[in-house]
Amino acid sequence: MRREQPTLAVFKFASCDGCQLSLLDCEDELLAVTDRIQLAHFPEATRTRIDGPWDLTLVEGSITTPEAAKEIREIRRASKFLVTIGACATTGGIQALRNFADVEEFTRQVYAHPEYIETLATSDAISQHVPVDFELRGCPIDKYQLLEVISAFLYGRRPQVSSASVCEECKRAGQVCVMVAHGTPCLGPVTHAGCGALCPGCHRGCYGCFGPKETPNAPGLSGQLEALGMERATRVRFYRTFNAGADAFREESEREESGNGP
Ligand code: SF4
Ligand code: SF4
């Protein structure tokens, strides 16, 4: 049977479901989207299940188990386009904090029978396991950026999602820079745009939930954080939150931790 509409499948791995909720949160816009797309798999929204291949697959969550590593390869094979959504899927998420620890050691400490636990030593971004067509950042993602990605797919064009920094959004919004004006540490200069500079608009610094921008100068920012009086251990933690596994943030936190920072 010929399908009239392209099929959309939504899958999740290790994550909190927040990015899938961003899709549900589209409310009015979602009606327009569902009108143009056939939901083939989206357990949070429907019991409908249409077997692959799917035209567009959205994947939330990071890969933390051998079973998940196998499943994402099967999903990739069944997907024409695969887009990862959110910090977990694009950088390993908050659970990538395990990448800096000894997983076997804390599994032994937490579980009475650690032999039943089958886990990877790291929390991985999806792109570490399979090729990805587009990565949408954020913790959670921005629903308007998500709609842009879906409509770009529908019209066969590249998504127009800025890879600039939160600083650019902050300036465009005419906001006072909390770092320059008040000495408040802010990760905005190295963080990917998408939120409209929400936190500086509330007079607080950005803590990087959209992950690194395209060309971040984290060592440069660390020098400024040090000049503001932020101690090295705090700077390490500043880079190790929702996107601790992102290369730019991970490398800078390790550089700081090893004492090679400013
Ligand atoms: S407040 Fe932060 S995001 Fe805004 S301009 Fe200053 S450093 Fe950049
Ligand atoms: S932490 Fe940064 S990226 Fe996240 S909402 Fe606040 S300003 Fe935006």
PDB file of C-alpha atoms and ligand atoms in Angstrom:
ATOM      1  CA  MET A   1       0.000   0.000   0.000  1.00  0.00           C
ATOM      2  CA  ARG A   2       1.384   3.438  -0.943  1.00  0.00           C
ATOM      3  CA  ARG A   3       1.728   5.778   2.014  1.00  0.00           C
ATOM      4  CA  GLU A   4       0.200   9.217   1.497  1.00  0.00           C
ATOM      5  CA  GLN A   5       2.190  10.949   4.210  1.00  0.00           C
ATOM      6  CA  PRO A   6       5.780  10.602   5.399  1.00  0.00           C
ATOM      7  CA  THR A   7       6.109   8.548   8.563  1.00  0.00           C
ATOM      8  CA  LEU A   8       7.539   9.883  11.823  1.00  0.00           C
ATOM      9  CA  ALA A   9       8.930   7.580  14.514  1.00  0.00           C
ATOM     10  CA  VAL A  10      10.044   8.773  17.957  1.00  0.00           C
ATOM     11  CA  PHE A  11      12.314   6.644  20.153  1.00  0.00           C
ATOM     12  CA  LYS A  12      13.883   7.138  23.544  1.00  0.00           C
ATOM     13  CA  PHE A  13      16.926   5.770  25.352  1.00  0.00           C
ATOM     14  CA  ALA A  14      18.406   6.933  28.700  1.00  0.00           C
ATOM     15  CA  SER A  15      16.675  10.266  29.331  1.00  0.00           C
ATOM     16  CA  CYS A  16      13.929  12.006  31.281  1.00  0.00           C
ATOM     17  CA  ASP A  17      11.421  12.258  28.384  1.00  0.00           C
ATOM     18  CA  GLY A  18      11.580  16.074  28.475  1.00  0.00           C
ATOM     19  CA  CYS A  19      12.467  16.423  24.794  1.00  0.00           C
ATOM     20  CA  GLN A  20       9.558  14.210  23.722  1.00  0.00           C
ATOM     21  CA  LEU A  21       7.362  16.396  25.931  1.00  0.00           C
ATOM     22  CA  SER A  22       8.593  19.391  23.904  1.00  0.00           C
ATOM     23  CA  LEU A  23       7.002  17.755  20.872  1.00  0.00           C
ATOM     24  CA  LEU A  24       3.757  17.179  22.774  1.00  0.00           C
ATOM     25  CA  ASP A  25       4.023  20.730  24.080  1.00  0.00           C
ATOM     26  CA  CYS A  26       3.662  22.053  20.526  1.00  0.00           C
ATOM     27  CA  GLU A  27      -0.124  22.034  21.113  1.00  0.00           C
ATOM     28  CA  ASP A  28      -1.660  23.990  18.188  1.00  0.00           C
ATOM     29  CA  GLU A  29       1.437  23.526  16.056  1.00  0.00           C
ATOM     30  CA  LEU A  30       1.350  19.779  16.704  1.00  0.00           C
ATOM     31  CA  LEU A  31      -2.051  19.558  15.011  1.00  0.00           C
ATOM     32  CA  ALA A  32      -0.533  21.080  11.885  1.00  0.00           C
ATOM     33  CA  VAL A  33       2.411  18.690  12.101  1.00  0.00           C
ATOM     34  CA  THR A  34       0.292  15.579  12.634  1.00  0.00           C
ATOM     35  CA  ASP A  35      -1.807  16.669   9.674  1.00  0.00           C
ATOM     36  CA  ARG A  36       1.259  16.409   7.445  1.00  0.00           C
ATOM     37  CA  ILE A  37       2.981  13.424   9.026  1.00  0.00           C
ATOM     38  CA  GLN A  38       1.837   9.962   9.961  1.00  0.00           C
ATOM     39  CA  LEU A  39       2.894   9.013  13.469  1.00  0.00           C
ATOM     40  CA  ALA A  40       4.393   5.549  13.105  1.00  0.00           C
ATOM     41  CA  HIS A  41       5.843   5.099  16.586  1.00  0.00           C
ATOM     42  CA  PHE A  42       5.574   7.515  19.502  1.00  0.00           C
ATOM     43  CA  PRO A  43       4.587   5.664  22.711  1.00  0.00           C
ATOM     44  CA  GLU A  44       4.105   8.915  24.654  1.00  0.00           C
ATOM     45  CA  ALA A  45       1.404  10.041  22.229  1.00  0.00           C
ATOM     46  CA  THR A  46      -0.180   7.017  20.583  1.00  0.00           C
ATOM     47  CA  ARG A  47      -0.474   3.232  20.666  1.00  0.00           C
ATOM     48  CA  THR A  48      -0.187   3.184  16.867  1.00  0.00           C
ATOM     49  CA  ARG A  49       2.776   1.191  15.675  1.00  0.00           C
ATOM     50  CA  ILE A  50       3.714   1.074  11.997  1.00  0.00           C
ATOM     51  CA  ASP A  51       6.788  -1.007  11.266  1.00  0.00           C
ATOM     52  CA  GLY A  52       9.734   0.635   9.519  1.00  0.00           C
ATOM     53  CA  PRO A  53      11.208   1.797   7.330  1.00  0.00           C
ATOM     54  CA  TRP A  54      10.350   5.300   8.588  1.00  0.00           C
ATOM     55  CA  ASP A  55      10.951   8.552   6.735  1.00  0.00           C
ATOM     56  CA  LEU A  56      11.968  10.635   9.767  1.00  0.00           C
ATOM     57  CA  THR A  57      13.084   9.283  13.126  1.00  0.00           C
ATOM     58  CA  LEU A  58      13.620  11.432  16.210  1.00  0.00           C
ATOM     59  CA  VAL A  59      15.773   9.895  18.924  1.00  0.00           C
ATOM     60  CA  GLU A  60      15.937  11.135  22.509  1.00  0.00           C
ATOM     61  CA  GLY A  61      18.339   9.793  25.139  1.00  0.00           C
ATOM     62  CA  SER A  62      21.855   8.432  25.381  1.00  0.00           C
ATOM     63  CA  ILE A  63      23.269   4.942  24.889  1.00  0.00           C
ATOM     64  CA  THR A  64      24.167   3.366  28.235  1.00  0.00           C
ATOM     65  CA  THR A  65      23.644  -0.385  27.773  1.00  0.00           C
ATOM     66  CA  PRO A  66      24.721  -3.059  25.242  1.00  0.00           C
ATOM     67  CA  GLU A  67      21.021  -3.643  24.466  1.00  0.00           C
ATOM     68  CA  ALA A  68      20.536   0.051  23.598  1.00  0.00           C
ATOM     69  CA  ALA A  69      23.650  -0.027  21.409  1.00  0.00           C
ATOM     70  CA  LYS A  70      22.114  -2.907  19.433  1.00  0.00           C
ATOM     71  CA  GLU A  71      18.684  -1.268  19.216  1.00  0.00           C
ATOM     72  CA  ILE A  72      19.971   2.060  17.863  1.00  0.00           C
ATOM     73  CA  ARG A  73      21.713   0.217  15.025  1.00  0.00           C
ATOM     74  CA  GLU A  74      18.399  -1.433  14.116  1.00  0.00           C
ATOM     75  CA  ILE A  75      16.592   1.933  14.304  1.00  0.00           C
ATOM     76  CA  ARG A  76      19.249   3.517  12.069  1.00  0.00           C
ATOM     77  CA  ARG A  77      18.827   0.778   9.468  1.00  0.00           C
ATOM     78  CA  ALA A  78      15.055   1.385   9.435  1.00  0.00           C
ATOM     79  CA  SER A  79      15.282   5.211   9.208  1.00  0.00           C
ATOM     80  CA  LYS A  80      15.707   7.325   6.089  1.00  0.00           C
ATOM     81  CA  PHE A  81      16.593  10.405   8.173  1.00  0.00           C
ATOM     82  CA  LEU A  82      17.638  10.177  11.809  1.00  0.00           C
ATOM     83  CA  VAL A  83      17.639  13.325  13.982  1.00  0.00           C
ATOM     84  CA  THR A  84      18.841  13.271  17.575  1.00  0.00           C
ATOM     85  CA  ILE A  85      17.054  15.594  20.001  1.00  0.00           C
ATOM     86  CA  GLY A  86      18.351  16.977  23.281  1.00  0.00           C
ATOM     87  CA  ALA A  87      21.467  16.951  25.447  1.00  0.00           C
ATOM     88  CA  CYS A  88      21.280  13.205  26.212  1.00  0.00           C
ATOM     89  CA  ALA A  89      21.102  12.169  22.562  1.00  0.00           C
ATOM     90  CA  THR A  90      23.615  14.746  21.301  1.00  0.00           C
ATOM     91  CA  THR A  91      26.234  14.663  24.089  1.00  0.00           C
ATOM     92  CA  GLY A  92      25.395  11.838  26.538  1.00  0.00           C
ATOM     93  CA  GLY A  93      23.374  14.041  28.923  1.00  0.00           C
ATOM     94  CA  ILE A  94      23.747  14.494  32.677  1.00  0.00           C
ATOM     95  CA  GLN A  95      24.323  10.739  32.913  1.00  0.00           C
ATOM     96  CA  ALA A  96      27.634  11.262  31.062  1.00  0.00           C
ATOM     97  CA  LEU A  97      29.011  12.267  34.477  1.00  0.00           C
ATOM     98  CA  ARG A  98      29.661   8.524  34.746  1.00  0.00           C
ATOM     99  CA  ASN A  99      32.279   8.967  32.004  1.00  0.00           C
ATOM    100  CA  PHE A 100      34.505  10.644  34.604  1.00  0.00           C
ATOM    101  CA  ALA A 101      34.035   7.874  37.188  1.00  0.00           C
ATOM    102  CA  ASP A 102      34.632   4.162  37.644  1.00  0.00           C
ATOM    103  CA  VAL A 103      31.243   2.645  36.779  1.00  0.00           C
ATOM    104  CA  GLU A 104      32.161  -0.846  38.017  1.00  0.00           C
ATOM    105  CA  GLU A 105      33.174   0.588  41.382  1.00  0.00           C
ATOM    106  CA  PHE A 106      29.940   2.483  42.054  1.00  0.00           C
ATOM    107  CA  THR A 107      27.824  -0.373  40.660  1.00  0.00           C
ATOM    108  CA  ARG A 108      29.465  -2.586  43.296  1.00  0.00           C
ATOM    109  CA  GLN A 109      28.695  -0.018  45.989  1.00  0.00           C
ATOM    110  CA  VAL A 110      25.058   0.620  45.019  1.00  0.00           C
ATOM    111  CA  TYR A 111      23.700  -2.810  44.097  1.00  0.00           C
ATOM    112  CA  ALA A 112      23.531  -5.901  46.313  1.00  0.00           C
ATOM    113  CA  HIS A 113      23.979  -8.051  43.196  1.00  0.00           C
ATOM    114  CA  PRO A 114      26.028  -6.040  40.699  1.00  0.00           C
ATOM    115  CA  GLU A 115      26.419  -9.170  38.579  1.00  0.00           C
ATOM    116  CA  TYR A 116      22.851  -8.590  37.322  1.00  0.00           C
ATOM    117  CA  ILE A 117      23.722  -5.139  35.967  1.00  0.00           C
ATOM    118  CA  GLU A 118      24.619  -4.990  32.301  1.00  0.00           C
ATOM    119  CA  THR A 119      25.850  -1.517  31.507  1.00  0.00           C
ATOM    120  CA  LEU A 120      28.393   0.334  29.429  1.00  0.00           C
ATOM    121  CA  ALA A 121      31.224   2.193  31.147  1.00  0.00           C
ATOM    122  CA  THR A 122      30.088   5.427  29.461  1.00  0.00           C
ATOM    123  CA  SER A 123      26.920   7.290  28.511  1.00  0.00           C
ATOM    124  CA  ASP A 124      27.292   7.959  24.784  1.00  0.00           C
ATOM    125  CA  ALA A 125      25.782  10.368  22.290  1.00  0.00           C
ATOM    126  CA  ILE A 126      23.843   8.578  19.530  1.00  0.00           C
ATOM    127  CA  SER A 127      26.411   9.749  16.948  1.00  0.00           C
ATOM    128  CA  GLN A 128      29.066   7.675  18.734  1.00  0.00           C
ATOM    129  CA  HIS A 129      27.175   4.565  17.610  1.00  0.00           C
ATOM    130  CA  VAL A 130      25.474   5.377  14.288  1.00  0.00           C
ATOM    131  CA  PRO A 131      25.562   8.147  11.643  1.00  0.00           C
ATOM    132  CA  VAL A 132      23.162  10.993  12.475  1.00  0.00           C
ATOM    133  CA  ASP A 133      21.634  13.358   9.900  1.00  0.00           C
ATOM    134  CA  PHE A 134      21.032  16.305  12.240  1.00  0.00           C
ATOM    135  CA  GLU A 135      21.585  17.044  15.940  1.00  0.00           C
ATOM    136  CA  LEU A 136      19.179  19.340  17.770  1.00  0.00           C
ATOM    137  CA  ARG A 137      20.637  20.596  21.045  1.00  0.00           C
ATOM    138  CA  GLY A 138      19.071  21.627  24.352  1.00  0.00           C
ATOM    139  CA  CYS A 139      17.986  20.308  27.737  1.00  0.00           C
ATOM    140  CA  PRO A 140      15.230  20.230  26.812  1.00  0.00           C
ATOM    141  CA  ILE A 141      15.102  21.183  23.121  1.00  0.00           C
ATOM    142  CA  ASP A 142      13.282  24.316  22.020  1.00  0.00           C
ATOM    143  CA  LYS A 143       9.925  23.462  20.448  1.00  0.00           C
ATOM    144  CA  TYR A 144      10.254  26.098  17.721  1.00  0.00           C
ATOM    145  CA  GLN A 145      13.620  24.682  16.659  1.00  0.00           C
ATOM    146  CA  LEU A 146      12.020  21.236  16.639  1.00  0.00           C
ATOM    147  CA  LEU A 147       9.182  22.447  14.418  1.00  0.00           C
ATOM    148  CA  GLU A 148      11.773  24.015  12.105  1.00  0.00           C
ATOM    149  CA  VAL A 149      13.584  20.661  11.825  1.00  0.00           C
ATOM    150  CA  ILE A 150      10.344  18.801  11.068  1.00  0.00           C
ATOM    151  CA  SER A 151       9.150  21.345   8.504  1.00  0.00           C
ATOM    152  CA  ALA A 152      12.618  21.411   6.868  1.00  0.00           C
ATOM    153  CA  PHE A 153      12.322  17.650   6.522  1.00  0.00           C
ATOM    154  CA  LEU A 154       8.833  17.971   5.006  1.00  0.00           C
ATOM    155  CA  TYR A 155      10.037  20.504   2.438  1.00  0.00           C
ATOM    156  CA  GLY A 156      13.315  18.727   1.712  1.00  0.00           C
ATOM    157  CA  ARG A 157      15.623  21.520   2.867  1.00  0.00           C
ATOM    158  CA  ARG A 158      18.327  21.962   5.486  1.00  0.00           C
ATOM    159  CA  PRO A 159      17.021  23.131   8.907  1.00  0.00           C
ATOM    160  CA  GLN A 160      17.695  26.803   9.653  1.00  0.00           C
ATOM    161  CA  VAL A 161      18.906  26.416  13.233  1.00  0.00           C
ATOM    162  CA  SER A 162      21.528  28.916  14.398  1.00  0.00           C
ATOM    163  CA  SER A 163      24.801  27.444  15.606  1.00  0.00           C
ATOM    164  CA  ALA A 164      25.872  30.783  17.127  1.00  0.00           C
ATOM    165  CA  SER A 165      26.134  31.471  20.859  1.00  0.00           C
ATOM    166  CA  VAL A 166      23.639  32.421  23.557  1.00  0.00           C
ATOM    167  CA  CYS A 167      25.538  35.742  23.685  1.00  0.00           C
ATOM    168  CA  GLU A 168      24.217  36.581  20.208  1.00  0.00           C
ATOM    169  CA  GLU A 169      20.648  35.961  21.333  1.00  0.00           C
ATOM    170  CA  CYS A 170      21.317  37.942  24.508  1.00  0.00           C
ATOM    171  CA  LYS A 171      22.573  40.926  22.504  1.00  0.00           C
ATOM    172  CA  ARG A 172      19.685  40.730  20.046  1.00  0.00           C
ATOM    173  CA  ALA A 173      17.245  40.772  22.991  1.00  0.00           C
ATOM    174  CA  GLY A 174      18.929  43.951  24.249  1.00  0.00           C
ATOM    175  CA  GLN A 175      19.718  42.390  27.605  1.00  0.00           C
ATOM    176  CA  VAL A 176      22.365  43.670  29.990  1.00  0.00           C
ATOM    177  CA  CYS A 177      25.319  41.272  30.121  1.00  0.00           C
ATOM    178  CA  VAL A 178      25.267  39.757  33.606  1.00  0.00           C
ATOM    179  CA  MET A 179      28.938  38.817  33.330  1.00  0.00           C
ATOM    180  CA  VAL A 180      30.246  42.224  32.238  1.00  0.00           C
ATOM    181  CA  ALA A 181      27.828  44.356  34.277  1.00  0.00           C
ATOM    182  CA  HIS A 182      27.533  42.267  37.441  1.00  0.00           C
ATOM    183  CA  GLY A 183      30.471  39.821  37.386  1.00  0.00           C
ATOM    184  CA  THR A 184      28.125  36.826  37.273  1.00  0.00           C
ATOM    185  CA  PRO A 185      29.762  33.738  35.693  1.00  0.00           C
ATOM    186  CA  CYS A 186      28.017  32.856  32.433  1.00  0.00           C
ATOM    187  CA  LEU A 187      28.577  30.056  29.913  1.00  0.00           C
ATOM    188  CA  GLY A 188      26.700  32.026  27.231  1.00  0.00           C
ATOM    189  CA  PRO A 189      29.835  32.808  25.148  1.00  0.00           C
ATOM    190  CA  VAL A 190      30.464  29.083  24.505  1.00  0.00           C
ATOM    191  CA  THR A 191      26.864  27.813  24.530  1.00  0.00           C
ATOM    192  CA  HIS A 192      24.698  26.995  21.523  1.00  0.00           C
ATOM    193  CA  ALA A 193      21.822  29.351  20.747  1.00  0.00           C
ATOM    194  CA  GLY A 194      18.230  28.173  21.003  1.00  0.00           C
ATOM    195  CA  CYS A 195      16.649  29.406  24.220  1.00  0.00           C
ATOM    196  CA  GLY A 196      16.535  33.121  23.392  1.00  0.00           C
ATOM    197  CA  ALA A 197      19.008  33.829  26.234  1.00  0.00           C
ATOM    198  CA  LEU A 198      16.429  32.928  28.846  1.00  0.00           C
ATOM    199  CA  CYS A 199      18.632  32.977  31.946  1.00  0.00           C
ATOM    200  CA  PRO A 200      20.474  36.300  31.390  1.00  0.00           C
ATOM    201  CA  GLY A 201      16.989  37.729  30.790  1.00  0.00           C
ATOM    202  CA  CYS A 202      16.237  36.650  34.392  1.00  0.00           C
ATOM    203  CA  HIS A 203      19.492  38.255  35.646  1.00  0.00           C
ATOM    204  CA  ARG A 204      21.381  35.011  36.076  1.00  0.00           C
ATOM    205  CA  GLY A 205      24.225  33.368  34.168  1.00  0.00           C
ATOM    206  CA  CYS A 206      23.787  30.670  31.543  1.00  0.00           C
ATOM    207  CA  TYR A 207      24.803  27.196  32.705  1.00  0.00           C
ATOM    208  CA  GLY A 208      25.089  25.704  29.238  1.00  0.00           C
ATOM    209  CA  CYS A 209      22.026  23.510  28.833  1.00  0.00           C
ATOM    210  CA  PHE A 210      22.163  23.866  25.036  1.00  0.00           C
ATOM    211  CA  GLY A 211      25.711  22.474  24.910  1.00  0.00           C
ATOM    212  CA  PRO A 212      28.689  23.937  23.054  1.00  0.00           C
ATOM    213  CA  LYS A 213      28.172  26.303  20.126  1.00  0.00           C
ATOM    214  CA  GLU A 214      29.863  25.478  16.818  1.00  0.00           C
ATOM    215  CA  THR A 215      33.228  27.138  17.513  1.00  0.00           C
ATOM    216  CA  PRO A 216      33.527  27.565  21.293  1.00  0.00           C
ATOM    217  CA  ASN A 217      36.595  29.124  22.897  1.00  0.00           C
ATOM    218  CA  ALA A 218      36.250  27.479  26.299  1.00  0.00           C
ATOM    219  CA  PRO A 219      39.870  28.142  27.397  1.00  0.00           C
ATOM    220  CA  GLY A 220      39.265  31.863  26.739  1.00  0.00           C
ATOM    221  CA  LEU A 221      36.125  31.810  28.852  1.00  0.00           C
ATOM    222  CA  SER A 222      37.893  29.919  31.654  1.00  0.00           C
ATOM    223  CA  GLY A 223      40.380  32.785  31.909  1.00  0.00           C
ATOM    224  CA  GLN A 224      37.487  35.208  32.387  1.00  0.00           C
ATOM    225  CA  LEU A 225      35.826  32.947  34.977  1.00  0.00           C
ATOM    226  CA  GLU A 226      39.096  32.801  36.874  1.00  0.00           C
ATOM    227  CA  ALA A 227      39.371  36.608  36.721  1.00  0.00           C
ATOM    228  CA  LEU A 228      35.876  36.780  38.261  1.00  0.00           C
ATOM    229  CA  GLY A 229      37.131  34.736  41.216  1.00  0.00           C
ATOM    230  CA  MET A 230      35.644  31.342  40.324  1.00  0.00           C
ATOM    231  CA  GLU A 231      37.863  28.618  41.744  1.00  0.00           C
ATOM    232  CA  ARG A 232      39.257  25.821  39.613  1.00  0.00           C
ATOM    233  CA  ALA A 233      37.117  23.059  41.181  1.00  0.00           C
ATOM    234  CA  THR A 234      34.000  25.164  40.580  1.00  0.00           C
ATOM    235  CA  ARG A 235      35.044  25.779  36.975  1.00  0.00           C
ATOM    236  CA  VAL A 236      35.394  22.014  36.480  1.00  0.00           C
ATOM    237  CA  ARG A 237      31.842  21.524  37.773  1.00  0.00           C
ATOM    238  CA  PHE A 238      30.576  24.476  35.674  1.00  0.00           C
ATOM    239  CA  TYR A 239      31.450  22.560  32.496  1.00  0.00           C
ATOM    240  CA  ARG A 240      30.185  19.243  33.871  1.00  0.00           C
ATOM    241  CA  THR A 241      26.429  19.452  33.909  1.00  0.00           C
ATOM    242  CA  PHE A 242      23.909  18.420  31.233  1.00  0.00           C
ATOM    243  CA  ASN A 243      26.493  18.434  28.464  1.00  0.00           C
ATOM    244  CA  ALA A 244      29.533  17.137  30.358  1.00  0.00           C
ATOM    245  CA  GLY A 245      30.189  14.631  27.565  1.00  0.00           C
ATOM    246  CA  ALA A 246      30.291  17.254  24.767  1.00  0.00           C
ATOM    247  CA  ASP A 247      33.859  17.399  23.443  1.00  0.00           C
ATOM    248  CA  ALA A 248      34.435  21.111  24.096  1.00  0.00           C
ATOM    249  CA  PHE A 249      33.060  21.030  27.645  1.00  0.00           C
ATOM    250  CA  ARG A 250      34.664  17.678  28.506  1.00  0.00           C
ATOM    251  CA  GLU A 251      38.074  18.742  27.208  1.00  0.00           C
ATOM    252  CA  GLU A 252      37.976  22.051  29.081  1.00  0.00           C
ATOM    253  CA  SER A 253      36.872  20.413  32.348  1.00  0.00           C
ATOM    254  CA  GLU A 254      39.700  17.881  32.015  1.00  0.00           C
ATOM    255  CA  ARG A 255      42.207  20.611  31.214  1.00  0.00           C
ATOM    256  CA  GLU A 256      41.069  22.512  34.296  1.00  0.00           C
ATOM    257  CA  GLU A 257      41.097  19.376  36.454  1.00  0.00           C
ATOM    258  CA  SER A 258      44.645  18.526  35.403  1.00  0.00           C
ATOM    259  CA  GLY A 259      45.794  21.997  36.464  1.00  0.00           C
ATOM    260  CA  ASN A 260      46.627  23.141  32.917  1.00  0.00           C
ATOM    261  CA  GLY A 261      43.908  25.810  32.879  1.00  0.00           C
ATOM    262  CA  PRO A 262      44.407  29.501  33.644  1.00  0.00           C
TER     263      PRO A 262
HETATM  264  S1  SF4 B   1      24.903  37.641  29.925  1.00  0.00           S
HETATM  265 FE1  SF4 B   1      25.980  35.794  29.276  1.00  0.00          FE
HETATM  266  S2  SF4 B   1      24.952  35.247  27.365  1.00  0.00           S
HETATM  267 FE2  SF4 B   1      24.433  37.382  27.759  1.00  0.00          FE
HETATM  268  S3  SF4 B   1      26.001  38.551  26.657  1.00  0.00           S
HETATM  269 FE3  SF4 B   1      26.718  38.280  28.763  1.00  0.00          FE
HETATM  270  S4  SF4 B   1      28.039  36.490  28.689  1.00  0.00           S
HETATM  271 FE4  SF4 B   1      26.761  36.453  26.841  1.00  0.00          FE
HETATM  272  S1  SF4 B   2      21.105  27.698  30.865  1.00  0.00           S
HETATM  273 FE1  SF4 B   2      21.806  28.910  29.100  1.00  0.00          FE
HETATM  274  S2  SF4 B   2      21.144  27.734  27.314  1.00  0.00           S
HETATM  275 FE2  SF4 B   2      19.955  26.995  29.088  1.00  0.00          FE
HETATM  276  S3  SF4 B   2      18.052  28.224  29.116  1.00  0.00           S
HETATM  277 FE3  SF4 B   2      19.530  29.275  30.434  1.00  0.00          FE
HETATM  278  S4  SF4 B   2      20.538  30.752  29.065  1.00  0.00           S
HETATM  279 FE4  SF4 B   2      19.545  29.256  27.773  1.00  0.00          FE
END
